[in-house]
PDB file of C-alpha atoms in Angstrom:
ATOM      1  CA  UNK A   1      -3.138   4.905  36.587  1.00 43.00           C
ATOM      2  CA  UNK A   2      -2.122   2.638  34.062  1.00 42.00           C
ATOM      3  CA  UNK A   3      -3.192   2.127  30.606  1.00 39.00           C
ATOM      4  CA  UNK A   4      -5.107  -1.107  29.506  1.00 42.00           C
ATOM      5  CA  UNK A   5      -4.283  -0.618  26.471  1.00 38.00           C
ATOM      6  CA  UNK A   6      -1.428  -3.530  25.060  1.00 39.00           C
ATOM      7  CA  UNK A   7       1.640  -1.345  24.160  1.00 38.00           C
ATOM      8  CA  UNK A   8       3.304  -2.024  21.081  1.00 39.00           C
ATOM      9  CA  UNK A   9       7.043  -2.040  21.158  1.00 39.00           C
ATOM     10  CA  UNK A  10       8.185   1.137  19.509  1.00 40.00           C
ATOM     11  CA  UNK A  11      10.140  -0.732  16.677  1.00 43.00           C
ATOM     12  CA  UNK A  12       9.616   0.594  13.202  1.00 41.00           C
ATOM     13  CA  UNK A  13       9.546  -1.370  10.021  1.00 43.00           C
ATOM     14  CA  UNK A  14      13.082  -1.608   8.322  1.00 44.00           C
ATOM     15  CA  UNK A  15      13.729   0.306   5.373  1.00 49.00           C
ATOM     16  CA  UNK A  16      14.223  -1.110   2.636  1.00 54.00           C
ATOM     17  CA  UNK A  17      17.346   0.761   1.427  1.00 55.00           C
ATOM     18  CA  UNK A  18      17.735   0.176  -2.388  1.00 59.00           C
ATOM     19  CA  UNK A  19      13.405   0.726  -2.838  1.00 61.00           C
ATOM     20  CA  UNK A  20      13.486   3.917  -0.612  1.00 66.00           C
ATOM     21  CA  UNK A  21      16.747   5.756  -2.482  1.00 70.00           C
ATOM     22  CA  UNK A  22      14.227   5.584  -5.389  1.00 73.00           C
ATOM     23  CA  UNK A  23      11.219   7.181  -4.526  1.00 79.00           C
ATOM     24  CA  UNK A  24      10.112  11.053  -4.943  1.00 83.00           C
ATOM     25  CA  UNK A  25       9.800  12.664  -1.957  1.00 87.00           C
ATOM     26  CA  UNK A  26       6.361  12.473  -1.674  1.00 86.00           C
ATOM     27  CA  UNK A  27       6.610   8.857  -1.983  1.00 86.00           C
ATOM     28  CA  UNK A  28       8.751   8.260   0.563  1.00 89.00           C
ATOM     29  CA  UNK A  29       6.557  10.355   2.824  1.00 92.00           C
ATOM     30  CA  UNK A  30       3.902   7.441   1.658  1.00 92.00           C
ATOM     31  CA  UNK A  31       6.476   4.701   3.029  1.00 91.00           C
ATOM     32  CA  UNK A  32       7.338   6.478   6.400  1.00 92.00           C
ATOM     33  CA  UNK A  33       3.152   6.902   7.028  1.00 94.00           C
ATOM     34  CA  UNK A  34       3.137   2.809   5.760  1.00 93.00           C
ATOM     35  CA  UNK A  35       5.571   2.358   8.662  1.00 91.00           C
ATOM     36  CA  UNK A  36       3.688   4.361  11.003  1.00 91.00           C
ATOM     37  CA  UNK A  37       0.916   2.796  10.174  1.00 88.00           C
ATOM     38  CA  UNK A  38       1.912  -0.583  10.706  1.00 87.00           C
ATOM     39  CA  UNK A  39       3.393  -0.186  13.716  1.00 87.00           C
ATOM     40  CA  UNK A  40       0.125   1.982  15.405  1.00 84.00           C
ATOM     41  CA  UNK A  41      -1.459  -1.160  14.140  1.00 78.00           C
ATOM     42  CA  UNK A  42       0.612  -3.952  15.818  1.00 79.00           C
ATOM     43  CA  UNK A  43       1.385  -5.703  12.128  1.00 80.00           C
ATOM     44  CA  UNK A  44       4.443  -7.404  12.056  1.00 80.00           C
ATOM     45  CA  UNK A  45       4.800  -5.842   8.314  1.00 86.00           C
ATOM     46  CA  UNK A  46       4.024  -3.308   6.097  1.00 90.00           C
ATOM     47  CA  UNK A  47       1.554  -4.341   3.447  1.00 91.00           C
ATOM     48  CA  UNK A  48      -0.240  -3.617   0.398  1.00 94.00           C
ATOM     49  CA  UNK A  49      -3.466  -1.850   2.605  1.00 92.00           C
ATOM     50  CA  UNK A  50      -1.109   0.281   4.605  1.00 93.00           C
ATOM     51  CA  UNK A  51       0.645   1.363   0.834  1.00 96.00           C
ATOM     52  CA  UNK A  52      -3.206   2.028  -0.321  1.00 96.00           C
ATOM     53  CA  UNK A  53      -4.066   3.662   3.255  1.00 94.00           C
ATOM     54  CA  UNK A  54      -0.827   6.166   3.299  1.00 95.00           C
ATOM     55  CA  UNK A  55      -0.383   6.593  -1.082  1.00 96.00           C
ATOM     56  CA  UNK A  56      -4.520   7.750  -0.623  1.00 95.00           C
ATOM     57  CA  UNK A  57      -4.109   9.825   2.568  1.00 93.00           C
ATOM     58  CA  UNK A  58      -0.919  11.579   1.193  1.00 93.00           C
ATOM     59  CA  UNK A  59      -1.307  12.508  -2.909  1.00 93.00           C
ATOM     60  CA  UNK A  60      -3.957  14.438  -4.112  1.00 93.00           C
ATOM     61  CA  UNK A  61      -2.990  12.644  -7.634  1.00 93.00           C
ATOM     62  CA  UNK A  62      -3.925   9.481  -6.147  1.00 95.00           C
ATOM     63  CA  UNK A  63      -7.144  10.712  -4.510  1.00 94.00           C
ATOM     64  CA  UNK A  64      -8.348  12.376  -8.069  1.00 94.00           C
ATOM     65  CA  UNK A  65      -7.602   8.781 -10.292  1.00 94.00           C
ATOM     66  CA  UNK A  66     -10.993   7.020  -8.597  1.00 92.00           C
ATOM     67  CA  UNK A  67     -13.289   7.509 -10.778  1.00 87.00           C
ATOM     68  CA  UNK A  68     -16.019   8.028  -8.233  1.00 83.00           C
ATOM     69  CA  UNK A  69     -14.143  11.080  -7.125  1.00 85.00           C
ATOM     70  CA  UNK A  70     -14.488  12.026  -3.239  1.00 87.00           C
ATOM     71  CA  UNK A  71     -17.479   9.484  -2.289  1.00 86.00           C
ATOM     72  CA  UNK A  72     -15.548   5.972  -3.548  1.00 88.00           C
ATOM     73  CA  UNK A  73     -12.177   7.735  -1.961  1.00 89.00           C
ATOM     74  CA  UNK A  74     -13.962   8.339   1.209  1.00 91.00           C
ATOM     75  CA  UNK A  75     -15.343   4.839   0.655  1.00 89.00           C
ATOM     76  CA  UNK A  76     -11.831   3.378   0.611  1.00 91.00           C
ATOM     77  CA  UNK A  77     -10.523   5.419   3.473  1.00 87.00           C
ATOM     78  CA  UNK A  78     -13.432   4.137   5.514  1.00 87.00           C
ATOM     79  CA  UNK A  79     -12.412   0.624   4.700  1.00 82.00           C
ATOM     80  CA  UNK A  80      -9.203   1.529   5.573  1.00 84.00           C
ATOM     81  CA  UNK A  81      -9.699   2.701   9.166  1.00 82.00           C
ATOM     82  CA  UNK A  82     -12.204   0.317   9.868  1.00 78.00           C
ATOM     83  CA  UNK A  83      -9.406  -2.397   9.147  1.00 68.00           C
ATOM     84  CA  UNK A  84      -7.194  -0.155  11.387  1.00 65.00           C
ATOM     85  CA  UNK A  85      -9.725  -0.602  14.219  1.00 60.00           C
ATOM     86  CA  UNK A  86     -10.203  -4.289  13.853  1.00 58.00           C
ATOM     87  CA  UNK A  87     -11.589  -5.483  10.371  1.00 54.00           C
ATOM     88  CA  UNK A  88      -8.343  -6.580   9.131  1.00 51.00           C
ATOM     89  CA  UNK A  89      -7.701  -8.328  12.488  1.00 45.00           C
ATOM     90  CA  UNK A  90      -7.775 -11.984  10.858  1.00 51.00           C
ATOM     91  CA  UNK A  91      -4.854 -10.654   8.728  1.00 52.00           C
ATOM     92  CA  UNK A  92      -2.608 -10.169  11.859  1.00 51.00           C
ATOM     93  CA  UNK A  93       0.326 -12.459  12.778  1.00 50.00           C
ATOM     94  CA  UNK A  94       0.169 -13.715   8.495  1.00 54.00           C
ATOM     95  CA  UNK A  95       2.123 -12.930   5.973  1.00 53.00           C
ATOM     96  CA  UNK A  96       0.848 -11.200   2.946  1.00 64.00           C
ATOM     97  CA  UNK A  97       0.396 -13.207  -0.081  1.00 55.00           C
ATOM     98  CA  UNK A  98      -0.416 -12.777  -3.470  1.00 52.00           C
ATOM     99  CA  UNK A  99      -0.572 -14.426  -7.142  1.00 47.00           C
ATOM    100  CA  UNK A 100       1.963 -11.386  -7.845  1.00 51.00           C
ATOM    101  CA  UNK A 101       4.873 -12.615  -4.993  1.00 46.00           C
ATOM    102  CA  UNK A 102       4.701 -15.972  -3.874  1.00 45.00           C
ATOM    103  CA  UNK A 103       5.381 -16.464   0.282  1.00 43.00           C
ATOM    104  CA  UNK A 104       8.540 -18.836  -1.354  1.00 36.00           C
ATOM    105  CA  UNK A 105      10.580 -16.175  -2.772  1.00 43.00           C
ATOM    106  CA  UNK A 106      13.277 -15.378  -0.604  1.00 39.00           C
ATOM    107  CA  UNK A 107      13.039 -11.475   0.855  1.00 38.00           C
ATOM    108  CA  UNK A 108      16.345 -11.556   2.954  1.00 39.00           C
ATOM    109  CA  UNK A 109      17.110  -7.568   3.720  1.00 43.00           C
ATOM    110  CA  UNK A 110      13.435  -6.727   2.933  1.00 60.00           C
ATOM    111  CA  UNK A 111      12.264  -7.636   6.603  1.00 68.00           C
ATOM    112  CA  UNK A 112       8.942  -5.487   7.630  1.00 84.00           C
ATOM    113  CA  UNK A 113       8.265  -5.456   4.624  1.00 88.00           C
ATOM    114  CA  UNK A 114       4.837  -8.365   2.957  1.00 89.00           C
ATOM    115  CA  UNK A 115       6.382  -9.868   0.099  1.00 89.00           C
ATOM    116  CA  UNK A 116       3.271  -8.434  -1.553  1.00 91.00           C
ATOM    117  CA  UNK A 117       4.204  -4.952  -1.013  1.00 92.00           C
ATOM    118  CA  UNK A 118       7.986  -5.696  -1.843  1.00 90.00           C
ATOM    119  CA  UNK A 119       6.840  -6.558  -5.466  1.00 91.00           C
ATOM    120  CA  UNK A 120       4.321  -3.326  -5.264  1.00 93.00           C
ATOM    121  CA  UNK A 121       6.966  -0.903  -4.389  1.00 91.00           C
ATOM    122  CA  UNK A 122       9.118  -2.742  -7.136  1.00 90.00           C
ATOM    123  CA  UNK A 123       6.835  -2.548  -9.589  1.00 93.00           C
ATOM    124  CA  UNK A 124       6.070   1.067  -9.298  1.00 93.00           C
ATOM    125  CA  UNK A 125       9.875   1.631  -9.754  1.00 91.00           C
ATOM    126  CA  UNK A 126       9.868  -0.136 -12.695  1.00 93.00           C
ATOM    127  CA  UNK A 127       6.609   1.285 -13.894  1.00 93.00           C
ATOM    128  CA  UNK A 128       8.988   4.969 -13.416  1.00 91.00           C
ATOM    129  CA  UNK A 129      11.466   3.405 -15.261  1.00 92.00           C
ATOM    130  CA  UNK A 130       9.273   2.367 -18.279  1.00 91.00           C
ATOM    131  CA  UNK A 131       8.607   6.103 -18.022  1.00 87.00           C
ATOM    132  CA  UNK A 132      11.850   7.349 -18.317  1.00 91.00           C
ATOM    133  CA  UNK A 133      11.704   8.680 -14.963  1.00 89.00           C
ATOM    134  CA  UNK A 134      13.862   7.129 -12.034  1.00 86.00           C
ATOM    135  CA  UNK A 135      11.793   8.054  -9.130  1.00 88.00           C
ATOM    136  CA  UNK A 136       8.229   6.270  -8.852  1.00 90.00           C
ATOM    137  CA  UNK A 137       5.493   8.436  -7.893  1.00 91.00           C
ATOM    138  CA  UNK A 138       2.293   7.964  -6.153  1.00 94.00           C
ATOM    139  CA  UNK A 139       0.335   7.226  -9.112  1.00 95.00           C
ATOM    140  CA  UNK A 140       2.999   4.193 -10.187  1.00 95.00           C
ATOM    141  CA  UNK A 141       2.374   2.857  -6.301  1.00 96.00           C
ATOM    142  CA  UNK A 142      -1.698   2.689  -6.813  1.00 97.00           C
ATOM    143  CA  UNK A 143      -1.284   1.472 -10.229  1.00 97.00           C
ATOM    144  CA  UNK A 144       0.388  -1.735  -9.399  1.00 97.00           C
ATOM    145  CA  UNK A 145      -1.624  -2.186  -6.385  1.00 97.00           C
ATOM    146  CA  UNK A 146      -4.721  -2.498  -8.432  1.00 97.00           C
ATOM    147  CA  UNK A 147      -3.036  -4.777 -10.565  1.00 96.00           C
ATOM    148  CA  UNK A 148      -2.844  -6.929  -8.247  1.00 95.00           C
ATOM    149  CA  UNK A 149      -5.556  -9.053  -7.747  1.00 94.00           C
ATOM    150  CA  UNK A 150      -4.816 -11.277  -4.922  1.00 91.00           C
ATOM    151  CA  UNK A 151      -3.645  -8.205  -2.546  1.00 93.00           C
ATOM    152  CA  UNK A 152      -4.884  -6.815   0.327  1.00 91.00           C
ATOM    153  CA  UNK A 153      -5.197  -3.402  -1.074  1.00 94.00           C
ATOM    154  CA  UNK A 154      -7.080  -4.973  -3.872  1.00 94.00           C
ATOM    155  CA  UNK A 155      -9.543  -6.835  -1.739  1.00 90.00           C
ATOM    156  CA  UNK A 156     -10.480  -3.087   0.335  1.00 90.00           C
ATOM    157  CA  UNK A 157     -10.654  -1.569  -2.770  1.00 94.00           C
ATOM    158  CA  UNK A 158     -12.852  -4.019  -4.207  1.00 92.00           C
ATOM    159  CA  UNK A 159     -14.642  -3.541  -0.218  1.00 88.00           C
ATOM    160  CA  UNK A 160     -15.253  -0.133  -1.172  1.00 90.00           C
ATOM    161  CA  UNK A 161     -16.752  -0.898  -4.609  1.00 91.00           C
ATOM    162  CA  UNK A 162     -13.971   0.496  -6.973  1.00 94.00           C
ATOM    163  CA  UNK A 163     -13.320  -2.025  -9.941  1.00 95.00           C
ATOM    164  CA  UNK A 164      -9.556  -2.282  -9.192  1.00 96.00           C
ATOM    165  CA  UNK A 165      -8.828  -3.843 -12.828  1.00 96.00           C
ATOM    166  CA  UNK A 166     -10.314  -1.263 -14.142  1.00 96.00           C
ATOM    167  CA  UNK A 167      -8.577   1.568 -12.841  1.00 96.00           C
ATOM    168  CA  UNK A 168      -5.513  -0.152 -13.280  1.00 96.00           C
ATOM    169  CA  UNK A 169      -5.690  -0.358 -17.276  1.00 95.00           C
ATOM    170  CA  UNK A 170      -6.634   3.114 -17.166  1.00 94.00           C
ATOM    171  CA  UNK A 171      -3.639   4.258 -14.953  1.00 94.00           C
ATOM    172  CA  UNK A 172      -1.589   1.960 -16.859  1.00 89.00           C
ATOM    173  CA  UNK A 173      -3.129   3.690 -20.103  1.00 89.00           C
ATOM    174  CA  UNK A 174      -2.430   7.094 -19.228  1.00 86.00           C
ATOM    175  CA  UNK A 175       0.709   6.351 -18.322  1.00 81.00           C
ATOM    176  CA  UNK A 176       1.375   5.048 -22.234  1.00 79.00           C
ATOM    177  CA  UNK A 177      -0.050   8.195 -23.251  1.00 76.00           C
ATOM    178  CA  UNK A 178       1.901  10.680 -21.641  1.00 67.00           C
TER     179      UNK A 178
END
């Protein structure tokens, strides 16, 4: 018996070398579930909603920074999965866009990758860096995703009723604090 179900050719994401070498281990984790995720999906790319999806899923740090604590995180995971099942269908076959990373800018050697969640994984390195640390960490990831306010990530979040600019001046705060 054979399945019905369209199979998806088993081709992962590419890495993206230089933003991977860079990441804590946890974070990588976050990337390789991204990948996973994009794949199961049948997205040509990994964007800022598979970040959210995976960074939420995989660090309890992330999980504890909404400020509705489990219900708006369980919110946001339910948006998350119901775009896995078909609510971010009309976002197939497009690229990811953004006010943060214009579809213009060239991405050579970034393939797989949204140019949206290029400049999100970028960010958070530099958001280590501003730190002092040179690994980002999960918390750097979801603070430049809310920060973003033409993302996907941003427009689940907002979905799911979180106030994405808010959380990201407070992550961003915290971060000046430490």
């Amino acid at each position: 018996m054979q399945s019905r179900t369209p199979r998806v050719p088993h081709q992962l994401a590419p890495h993206c070398g230089d933003i991977d070498a860079r990441l804590t281990a946890e974070l990588a984790s976050v990337v390789a579930g991204a990948r996973r995720r994009a794949l199961r999906d049948g997205d040509r790319q990994i964007d800022t909603a598979h970040l959210l999806h995976s960074v939420i899923e995989t660090d309890p740090e992330v999980r504890a920074a909404f400020d509705g604590g489990p219900p708006q995180t369980a919110r946001v995971l339910g948006y998350l999965v119901q775009r896995s099942i078909g609510y971010g269908l009309r976002w197939q076959g497009a690229v990811e866009d953004s006010a943060a990373a214009p579809v213009v800018r060239d991405w050579a050697g970034v393939a797989g990758w949204s140019p949206a969640a290029v400049t999100a994984m970028e960010g958070a390195l530099e958001r280590a860096a501003a730190r002092g640390d040179q690994r980002a960490r999960g918390l750097d990831l979801l603070a430049v995703l809310a920060s973003d306010a033409e993302c996907r990530a941003v427009e689940v979040l907002r979905r799911a009723g979180v106030d994405a600019e808010l959380l990201a001046g407070r992550l961003f705060e915290e971060s000046r604090q430490a």
